[in-house]
Short mmCIF file of N, CA and C in Angstrom, two decimals:
data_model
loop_
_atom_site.label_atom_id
_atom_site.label_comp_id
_atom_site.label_asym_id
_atom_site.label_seq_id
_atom_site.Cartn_x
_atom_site.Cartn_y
_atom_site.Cartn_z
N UNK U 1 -28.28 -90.76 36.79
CA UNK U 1 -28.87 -91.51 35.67
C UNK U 1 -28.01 -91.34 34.41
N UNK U 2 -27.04 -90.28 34.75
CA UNK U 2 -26.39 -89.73 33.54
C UNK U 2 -25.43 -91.15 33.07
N UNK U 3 -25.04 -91.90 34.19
CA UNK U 3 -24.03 -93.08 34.17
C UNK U 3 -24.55 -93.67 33.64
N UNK U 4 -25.54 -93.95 34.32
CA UNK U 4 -26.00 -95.25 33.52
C UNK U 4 -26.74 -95.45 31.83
N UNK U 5 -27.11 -93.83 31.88
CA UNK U 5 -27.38 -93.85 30.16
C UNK U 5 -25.25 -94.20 29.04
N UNK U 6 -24.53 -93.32 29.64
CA UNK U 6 -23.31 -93.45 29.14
C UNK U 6 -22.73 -94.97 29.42
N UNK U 7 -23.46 -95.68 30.25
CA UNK U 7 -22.70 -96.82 30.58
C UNK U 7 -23.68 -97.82 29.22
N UNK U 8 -24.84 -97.62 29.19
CA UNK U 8 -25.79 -98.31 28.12
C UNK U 8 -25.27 -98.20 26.78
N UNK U 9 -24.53 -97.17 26.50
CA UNK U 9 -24.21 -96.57 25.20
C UNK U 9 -22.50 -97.08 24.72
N UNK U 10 -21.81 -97.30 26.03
CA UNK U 10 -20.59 -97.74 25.72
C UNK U 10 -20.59 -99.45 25.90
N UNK U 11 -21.52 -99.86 26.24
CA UNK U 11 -22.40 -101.22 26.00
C UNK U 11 -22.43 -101.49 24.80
N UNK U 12 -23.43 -100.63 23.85
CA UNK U 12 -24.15 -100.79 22.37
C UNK U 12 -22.38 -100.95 21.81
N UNK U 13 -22.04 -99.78 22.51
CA UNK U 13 -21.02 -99.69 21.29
C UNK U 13 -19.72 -101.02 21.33
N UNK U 14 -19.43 -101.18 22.62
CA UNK U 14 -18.63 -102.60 22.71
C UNK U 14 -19.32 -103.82 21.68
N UNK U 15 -20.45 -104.41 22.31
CA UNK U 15 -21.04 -104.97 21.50
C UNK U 15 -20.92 -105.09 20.00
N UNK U 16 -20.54 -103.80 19.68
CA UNK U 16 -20.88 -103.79 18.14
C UNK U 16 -19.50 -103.62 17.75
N UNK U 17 -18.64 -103.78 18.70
CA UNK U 17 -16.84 -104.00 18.21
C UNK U 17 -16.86 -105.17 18.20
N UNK U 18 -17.64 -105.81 19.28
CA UNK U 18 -16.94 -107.71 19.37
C UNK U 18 -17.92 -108.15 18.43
N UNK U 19 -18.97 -107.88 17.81
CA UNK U 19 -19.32 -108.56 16.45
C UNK U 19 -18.62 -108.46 15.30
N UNK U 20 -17.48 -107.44 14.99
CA UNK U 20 -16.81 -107.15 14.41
C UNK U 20 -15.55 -107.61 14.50
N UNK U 21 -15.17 -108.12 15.93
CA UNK U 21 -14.09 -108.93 16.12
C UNK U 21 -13.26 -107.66 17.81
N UNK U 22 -13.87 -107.97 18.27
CA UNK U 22 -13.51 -106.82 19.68
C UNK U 22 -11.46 -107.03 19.51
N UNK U 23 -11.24 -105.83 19.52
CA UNK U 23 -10.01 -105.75 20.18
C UNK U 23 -10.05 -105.43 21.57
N UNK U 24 -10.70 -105.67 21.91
CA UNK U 24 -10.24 -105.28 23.91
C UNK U 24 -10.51 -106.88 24.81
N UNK U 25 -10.23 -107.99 23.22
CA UNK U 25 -10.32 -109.49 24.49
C UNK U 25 -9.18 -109.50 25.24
#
């Protein structure tokens, strides 16, 4: 479950780069 909480969290946090303009397109 540990993944999938770290996988939720590097989610939030992508998310909140590509509203900002993601560098990883």
């Amino acid at each position: 479950m540990i993944r999938l909480h770290n996988a939720a969290l590097a989610n939030s946090e992508f998310e909140d780069l590509n509203l900002s303009g993601s560098r990883f397109e």
